[in-house]
Amino acid sequence: MLLLECPWCGPRSEEEFSCGGEGHIVRPLNPDELDDAAWGDYVFMRRNAKGVHFERWRHAHGCGRWFNVARSTVSHEILAVYRVGDDKPKVAP
Amino acid sequence: MSGRTAEGGRIDRTQRLKFQFDSETMFGYPGDTLASALLANGVRVVGRSFKYHRPRGLMAAGGEEPNGLVRLRRGGRAEPNVRATDILLYDGLLAESQNRWPSLKFDLGALNDRLSPLFPAGFYYKTFMWPASLWPTYEAVIRRMAGLGRAAESPDPDHYDKQYAHCDVLVVGGGPAGLAAAQWAGRTGARVILADEGAEFGGALLGNGQRIDGGAGMDWVTGVVAELGEADNVRLLPRTTAVGYYDHNALVMLQRVADHLARPEPGQPRQRLWQVRASQVILASGALERPLVLSNNDRPGVMGAGAAQTYVNRYGVRPGRRAVLFTNNDSAYPAALDLAQAGVDIAAVVELRPTAPLGWLSRLDEQGIEVLADRAVVAVEGRGAVKAVQIGKLNQARDGAIRGMGRRIECDLLCFSGGWTPSLHLFSQSGAKLDWNAAMGCFLPGDAVQAVRVVGAANGDFALQDCLDQGAHAGNFAANQAGQRRRGRGPRTPVADAGPDLTAPLPIWSIPGGGRGQGCGKAFVDFQSDVTAADLRLAAREGYRSIEHVKRYTTTGMGTDQGRTSNINALGIVAEALAVDVPQVGHTTFRPPFAPVTFGALAGRRIGGLLDPVRRTPMHTWHQANGAAFEPVGQWLRPYFYPRDNETMAEAVDREVLAARSSLGLMDASTLGKIDIQGPDAAEFLNRIYTNGWKGLAVGGCRYGLMLGEDGMIFDDGVTSRLGPEHFHMTTTTGNAARVLDWLESWLQTEWPELAVYCTSCTEQWAVASLCGPNARRLMAALCPELDLSPEAFPAMTWQAAKVAGFETRIFRIGFTGELSFEINVPAGHGPALWQAIMAAGEKYAITPYGTEAMHVLRAEVGFIIVGQETDGTVTPHDLGLGRMVSGKKDFLGKRSLSRADTSRPDRPQLVGLLADDPAIRVPEGAQLIAGANPAPPQVGIGHVTSSYYSPTLGRGFALGLLQGGHGRHGEAVHIAYDGNAVRAVVTPPRFVDVGERAK
């Protein structure tokens, strides 16, 4: 049961949140120009990182806001919490 | 003699408690556990073993007890598989032994012991594999024979609670180390929780009589507990077992609030499940004494030396008359002295090591107790109880006994001490690794992964002084780590008398059988799962290398005790058999729960009506009063149909459908998801979300829209209306409302933050009455006389704000039946009054309320789809024949996926109508479509039925389905397979009823 720090509400238990999977996936601006493989990469392909994973979380049973988390998938250590639109923070794995 | 000592122990001898075990009445005292009271009453056999049904007695005094499982209480309060050592005695307690038939003394299942060659390790996979057809028979018998207790026969009348808590320092274990930790953490002002599974704090001091500061150890305990009890920042939780250690210092603990009472006090829960988030955790979980593995080491009367010591010191109970102690470390010596002091005749202490420790030797000598060093107990005699032990000298290799060096000693109690295993289940659950310490013959904590430290015996520091020092230091340190600036102030750390040195046992994982006669009996490793040393060696011979596989194959460590007493011995034996070191074998994964947790505690208050919230519409009371049958749709309860008199469901639905088609029907559509969307970019946003175009929709207009996921598959549908230039009212399917709002929010927040759009759920703010049928306009004219309702002034797919029966409403010319429809939205509070006004005014048109089933029939007759019924996450708009809904001009979510190779192939499953040759047949939804008339497998499915009803309008059954390449197959025949039959059906367009001009 993770303890996540919502950037707007502070530390809360995992059960208040929903995880939105890998973060920093940008929707292509020109979908029509992409071939099937490139579009398929955007829609379906995700990293399965051992170590630092940048992912999206939503404070679903709180303020409802999305934010980003850098989490170690090995130790579940939360390495950083940052807002949508912020750049990936530099974190040591 | 066995039984109660004349004095001593932590029991109240002024008060007698009456209890029953297997319908025999017995007596005990407050302070007893069921286990100590049974021993005091001379009960040796407390249960039958799992597989071989061997008679078993108590082996331990605490939570590691593998044998003494009983069924406690009766009726709805009955609880199976409770450890007798955990049950505090109360007046009127009822307990029954388990796994025996017809009685504990005479158990037919004991035949298994004689037939044991049939039940080697993995016998499920071997003995009963052939012929395969007989397995169900074997299985039924095995299930009856092997197993533990029976569950309660009736619902539990008690209630269970959950509690969440936060603290700076959570201390698990209330022995000397844990108490010192809680004391010193508490003195800093930190918020402290101290939990111990026992009823009394003190841990090992309760049983071993060690001294602190020149006085009784328990006097020190009493002082500390009093100090903690007075501190506002400390919460003491006795009878509370930490069962799970999860991420980020989240621990789950089970508190037995009222299990020591016949029934809970009024308003008191029986148990409470704690979920604690601790800044820092201190594990002072102690150590468990290991059995020695030898022939017939499971006979009633074989017991841990520490357990025997606890029974005499804490409970004033002698577990036997004449005892032999067998040890590979120092801890049996003080136990022998305490047993002798309590009047147990000590026949001998058998020391496995070459020499006995000198200090203890002289103290035993003073008492005239014989010590036989460099010897081993090689066999136990007696079946229902220990009668004698055989002693021998082991050869150099320690794989056999030297003949002629033996001796037989009569006794009724054999106390073993095979060394101490730090209890590291929780530490391991926290994600940390354990390190093997060869000298100490046990695993010790490795580096912590979370904010936790292990102290005292759990850390391998068995000496009392170390426990006190480490606990105090850890308490102070953890409180400071948690943010307490202050250091704890108080008297100096107490000084403890030196106890036995437990750090140098001689590990011999199993004692070779050297006895005569019964000497070749089974040597048990896991008592609860009936696993012997021979089973483990067999698994190794059969090629099992991974300890995780050995565990599952032999079932060692898989009982409710999680292998507390067996794990290390099993590892040692497997390592020996594989000729590798213990660390190479590793240990099995420790998983929560550490101790069994009742379903009641896990469910808490979420039972019956509180399991899941029920949502009701504003008009619910009217539906109830008018006899509606209800259907759950998500969390909503919706009217299913309204039976009149003795109507069947089918009769009621037919009547409701025909009324809507011929005159007037009314449905409660309040459950539809409703989202209010505002902002300058609202139209642009909808343009990106929906497949069709939205910018051209005029204020006052309504439009049907499809939402796709980025994979191109239909996700939701509904009608959205433009209330103003920057204001829309979106409707969603009932079950998907929350998901759609989440979906909209995720795009607005993460991908398109530049769009100024605001979404608000207003599902529950509006009550919706959906009126439909050829007489709908006539009724509306009566309800809102000032409104021009002509098709020219108020055409379909538009909306107007107007008064209906005096209420301010929004009227939408939309519907789901194909008929002339008005959907009237009114603020929720006015819903019931509006509904009744419509019903009253509609009387002259025989207005008929209809439920969800009639709604389904009506919509399917005209070919309207339901998301989740015609779609399943693999269906595109084109598959449903809704290609006209897909804009070619703009981008929208999922658009690019529609032209992927797979989504654009012509033979995808496509929506069609299906009419069976026999009009009376209503095929089941989900039935497979096949090409040929022969339903025998194997078959290649070519589609499936998505909706199927009886249409009273058509007087026949009809269905919708997804059929490969279906759009091009109208008029062809397919077969619908179900119940071993294949029903012939003709493929049609997915539209069966034409309402013509009357819907305008």
Coordinates of C-alpha atoms in Angstrom, one line a residue, chain B residues 424-701:
Chain B
L424 CA 11.4 -12.7 10.6
H425 CA 8.2 -13.2 8.7
L426 CA 7.2 -9.6 8.9
F427 CA 10.7 -8.3 8.1
S428 CA 10.9 -10.5 5.1
Q429 CA 7.4 -9.3 4.0
S430 CA 8.8 -5.8 4.1
G431 CA 10.9 -6.6 1.1
A432 CA 14.2 -7.2 2.9
K433 CA 16.5 -10.2 2.4
L434 CA 17.6 -12.5 5.2
D435 CA 21.2 -13.6 5.7
W436 CA 22.2 -17.1 6.8
N437 CA 24.4 -17.2 9.8
A438 CA 26.1 -20.6 9.9
A439 CA 27.5 -20.3 13.4
M440 CA 24.1 -19.6 14.9
G441 CA 22.3 -21.9 12.5
C442 CA 19.6 -19.4 11.6
F443 CA 18.7 -16.5 9.3
L444 CA 19.3 -13.0 10.5
P445 CA 17.9 -9.8 9.2
G446 CA 19.7 -8.4 6.1
D447 CA 19.7 -4.7 5.1
A448 CA 16.3 -3.0 5.7
V449 CA 14.5 -1.8 2.6
Q450 CA 11.9 0.2 4.5
A451 CA 12.1 2.4 7.6
V452 CA 12.3 -0.6 10.0
R453 CA 14.8 -2.0 12.4
V454 CA 14.8 -5.4 14.1
V455 CA 15.7 -5.8 17.8
G456 CA 16.2 -8.5 20.4
A457 CA 15.8 -12.2 19.7
A458 CA 14.4 -11.5 16.3
N459 CA 17.8 -9.9 15.5
G460 CA 19.6 -12.9 16.8
D461 CA 20.5 -11.1 20.1
F462 CA 19.0 -13.5 22.5
A463 CA 20.6 -12.2 25.7
L464 CA 18.1 -10.3 27.9
Q465 CA 20.6 -7.4 28.4
D466 CA 21.0 -7.0 24.6
C467 CA 17.3 -7.0 24.2
L468 CA 16.9 -4.2 26.7
D469 CA 19.8 -2.1 25.4
Q470 CA 18.9 -2.5 21.7
G471 CA 15.2 -1.8 22.3
A472 CA 16.0 1.4 24.2
H473 CA 18.4 2.6 21.5
A474 CA 16.0 1.7 18.7
G475 CA 13.1 3.4 20.4
N476 CA 15.0 6.6 20.8
F477 CA 16.5 6.5 17.3
A478 CA 13.3 5.7 15.5
A479 CA 11.5 8.5 17.3
N480 CA 14.2 10.9 16.2
Q481 CA 14.1 9.6 12.7
A482 CA 10.3 10.2 12.8
G483 CA 11.0 13.9 13.6
Q484 CA 11.1 14.0 17.4
R485 CA 13.9 16.5 18.3
R486 CA 13.8 15.7 22.0
R487 CA 15.7 12.7 23.4
G488 CA 13.8 10.5 25.8
R489 CA 14.7 11.2 29.5
G490 CA 14.3 8.6 32.2
P491 CA 16.1 6.2 34.5
R492 CA 19.1 4.4 33.2
T493 CA 18.7 1.2 31.2
P494 CA 18.0 -1.7 33.5
V495 CA 20.5 -4.4 34.1
A496 CA 19.5 -8.0 33.5
D497 CA 20.9 -11.2 35.0
A498 CA 22.8 -13.3 32.5
G499 CA 20.7 -16.0 30.9
P500 CA 21.6 -19.0 28.8
D501 CA 23.7 -18.4 25.7
L502 CA 21.6 -19.4 22.7
T503 CA 24.0 -18.4 20.0
A504 CA 25.9 -21.6 19.5
P505 CA 23.6 -24.5 18.8
L506 CA 24.9 -27.6 17.1
P507 CA 22.8 -27.9 14.0
I508 CA 22.0 -31.6 13.2
W509 CA 19.0 -31.3 11.0
S510 CA 17.7 -34.8 11.6
I511 CA 18.7 -37.4 14.1
P512 CA 19.3 -40.8 12.5
G513 CA 17.0 -43.4 13.8
G514 CA 19.0 -45.9 15.9
G515 CA 16.4 -47.3 18.1
R516 CA 15.0 -50.8 18.3
G517 CA 11.5 -51.8 17.4
Q518 CA 9.7 -48.5 16.8
G519 CA 13.0 -46.8 16.1
C520 CA 12.2 -46.6 12.4
G521 CA 9.1 -44.4 12.9
K522 CA 8.4 -41.2 11.1
A523 CA 10.5 -38.2 11.8
F524 CA 8.3 -35.2 11.4
V525 CA 9.5 -31.8 10.1
D526 CA 6.2 -30.1 9.5
F527 CA 3.8 -31.3 12.1
Q528 CA 0.7 -29.5 10.8
S529 CA 1.1 -30.7 7.2
D530 CA 2.4 -34.1 8.2
V531 CA 5.7 -33.8 6.3
T532 CA 8.6 -36.1 7.3
A533 CA 12.3 -35.9 6.8
A534 CA 11.9 -38.9 4.4
D535 CA 9.4 -36.9 2.3
L536 CA 11.9 -34.1 1.8
R537 CA 14.7 -36.5 0.9
L538 CA 12.4 -38.2 -1.5
A539 CA 11.6 -34.9 -3.2
A540 CA 15.4 -34.2 -3.5
R541 CA 15.9 -37.6 -5.0
E542 CA 13.2 -37.0 -7.5
G543 CA 15.0 -34.0 -8.8
Y544 CA 13.5 -31.1 -7.0
R545 CA 16.1 -28.4 -6.5
S546 CA 14.2 -25.2 -5.8
I547 CA 13.0 -24.9 -2.2
E548 CA 9.8 -23.2 -3.5
H549 CA 9.1 -26.4 -5.5
V550 CA 10.0 -28.7 -2.6
K551 CA 7.6 -26.7 -0.5
R552 CA 4.7 -27.1 -2.9
Y553 CA 5.5 -30.8 -3.7
T554 CA 5.8 -31.9 -0.1
T555 CA 3.4 -29.2 1.3
T556 CA 6.0 -28.4 4.0
G557 CA 5.4 -25.0 5.5
M558 CA 2.0 -24.7 3.9
G559 CA -0.2 -25.1 7.0
T560 CA -1.9 -22.3 8.9
D561 CA 1.3 -22.0 11.0
Q562 CA 3.3 -21.0 7.8
G563 CA 6.0 -23.4 8.9
R564 CA 7.0 -21.4 12.0
T565 CA 8.6 -24.5 13.5
S566 CA 9.5 -26.4 10.4
N567 CA 11.1 -24.0 7.8
I568 CA 14.6 -24.1 9.0
N569 CA 14.7 -27.8 9.7
A570 CA 13.3 -28.4 6.2
L571 CA 15.9 -26.2 4.6
G572 CA 18.7 -27.9 6.5
I573 CA 17.5 -31.4 5.5
V574 CA 17.0 -30.4 1.8
A575 CA 20.5 -28.7 1.8
E576 CA 22.0 -31.9 3.2
A577 CA 20.2 -34.1 0.7
L578 CA 21.4 -31.9 -2.2
A579 CA 24.9 -31.6 -0.6
V580 CA 24.9 -27.8 -0.7
D581 CA 25.0 -25.1 1.9
V582 CA 21.8 -23.7 3.3
P583 CA 22.1 -20.3 1.7
Q584 CA 22.3 -22.0 -1.7
V585 CA 18.9 -23.6 -1.0
G586 CA 17.5 -20.2 0.1
H587 CA 14.3 -19.8 1.9
T588 CA 10.7 -19.8 0.7
T589 CA 8.9 -16.5 0.4
F590 CA 7.1 -15.2 3.4
R591 CA 3.7 -13.9 2.5
P592 CA 1.0 -12.3 4.5
P593 CA -0.9 -13.1 6.6
F594 CA 1.5 -14.2 9.3
A595 CA -1.3 -15.7 11.2
P596 CA -4.8 -16.7 10.0
V597 CA -7.3 -13.8 9.7
T598 CA -11.0 -14.4 9.8
F599 CA -13.2 -13.5 6.9
G600 CA -15.2 -11.5 9.3
A601 CA -12.3 -9.2 10.1
L602 CA -11.4 -8.8 6.4
A603 CA -15.0 -7.9 5.5
G604 CA -15.6 -5.6 8.5
R605 CA -18.8 -3.7 8.2
R606 CA -19.1 -4.3 4.5
I607 CA -21.6 -7.1 4.6
G608 CA -25.2 -7.4 3.5
G609 CA -26.6 -4.1 2.4
L610 CA -23.4 -2.3 3.2
L611 CA -21.3 -4.4 0.8
D612 CA -21.9 -1.9 -2.0
P613 CA -23.8 1.4 -2.1
V614 CA -27.2 1.3 -3.8
R615 CA -28.2 4.3 -5.9
R616 CA -31.9 5.0 -6.3
T617 CA -33.6 7.5 -8.6
P618 CA -35.8 10.3 -7.3
M619 CA -38.8 8.4 -8.4
H620 CA -37.8 5.2 -6.7
T621 CA -40.6 5.3 -4.1
W622 CA -43.2 5.6 -6.8
H623 CA -41.8 2.6 -8.6
Q624 CA -41.9 0.6 -5.4
A625 CA -45.4 1.6 -4.6
N626 CA -46.5 0.6 -8.1
G627 CA -45.1 -2.9 -7.8
A628 CA -41.9 -2.5 -10.0
A629 CA -39.5 -5.4 -10.1
F630 CA -36.0 -3.9 -10.0
E631 CA -32.8 -4.7 -11.9
P632 CA -29.3 -3.6 -10.7
V633 CA -27.5 -1.6 -13.4
G634 CA -24.1 -0.8 -12.0
Q635 CA -24.9 0.5 -8.5
W636 CA -28.3 1.8 -9.7
L637 CA -31.5 0.0 -9.0
R638 CA -33.7 0.5 -12.1
P639 CA -37.4 -0.6 -12.6
Y640 CA -37.1 -3.9 -14.7
F641 CA -40.8 -4.2 -15.4
Y642 CA -44.1 -3.4 -13.7
P643 CA -46.1 -6.6 -13.3
R644 CA -49.9 -6.2 -12.9
D645 CA -52.0 -8.7 -11.1
N646 CA -50.5 -12.2 -11.7
E647 CA -48.6 -11.2 -14.9
T648 CA -45.4 -13.1 -15.6
M649 CA -42.4 -11.1 -16.6
A650 CA -42.9 -11.9 -20.3
E651 CA -46.5 -10.8 -20.2
A652 CA -45.7 -7.5 -18.4
V653 CA -42.9 -6.7 -20.9
D654 CA -45.1 -7.5 -23.9
R655 CA -47.8 -5.2 -22.5
E656 CA -45.3 -2.4 -21.9
V657 CA -43.8 -2.6 -25.3
L658 CA -47.2 -2.6 -27.1
A659 CA -48.4 0.4 -25.0
A660 CA -45.3 2.4 -26.1
R661 CA -45.8 1.5 -29.7
S662 CA -49.5 2.0 -29.8
S663 CA -50.2 4.9 -27.4
L664 CA -47.9 6.1 -24.6
G665 CA -45.1 4.8 -22.4
L666 CA -43.1 6.5 -19.7
M667 CA -39.7 5.5 -18.5
D668 CA -37.5 6.7 -15.6
A669 CA -34.2 7.6 -17.4
S670 CA -32.7 9.5 -14.5
T671 CA -29.7 7.1 -14.3
L672 CA -28.3 8.2 -17.6
G673 CA -24.9 9.8 -17.0
K674 CA -25.0 13.5 -17.4
I675 CA -22.1 15.8 -17.7
D676 CA -22.2 19.6 -17.8
I677 CA -19.5 20.9 -20.1
Q678 CA -18.7 24.6 -20.3
G679 CA -15.9 26.9 -21.6
P680 CA -14.9 28.8 -24.7
D681 CA -13.2 25.6 -26.2
A682 CA -16.1 23.2 -25.4
A683 CA -17.1 22.7 -29.0
E684 CA -13.5 22.1 -30.1
F685 CA -13.1 19.6 -27.2
L686 CA -16.2 17.6 -28.2
N687 CA -14.9 17.7 -31.8
R688 CA -11.8 15.8 -30.6
I689 CA -13.7 13.4 -28.3
Y690 CA -16.5 12.3 -30.6
T691 CA -16.2 10.8 -34.0
N692 CA -18.6 13.2 -35.7
G693 CA -18.5 17.0 -36.1
W694 CA -19.7 19.3 -33.3
K695 CA -18.8 22.8 -34.3
G696 CA -21.8 23.3 -36.6
L697 CA -24.3 22.2 -34.0
A698 CA -26.6 25.2 -33.3
V699 CA -27.6 26.3 -29.8
G700 CA -30.8 24.3 -29.1
G701 CA -29.7 21.3 -31.1

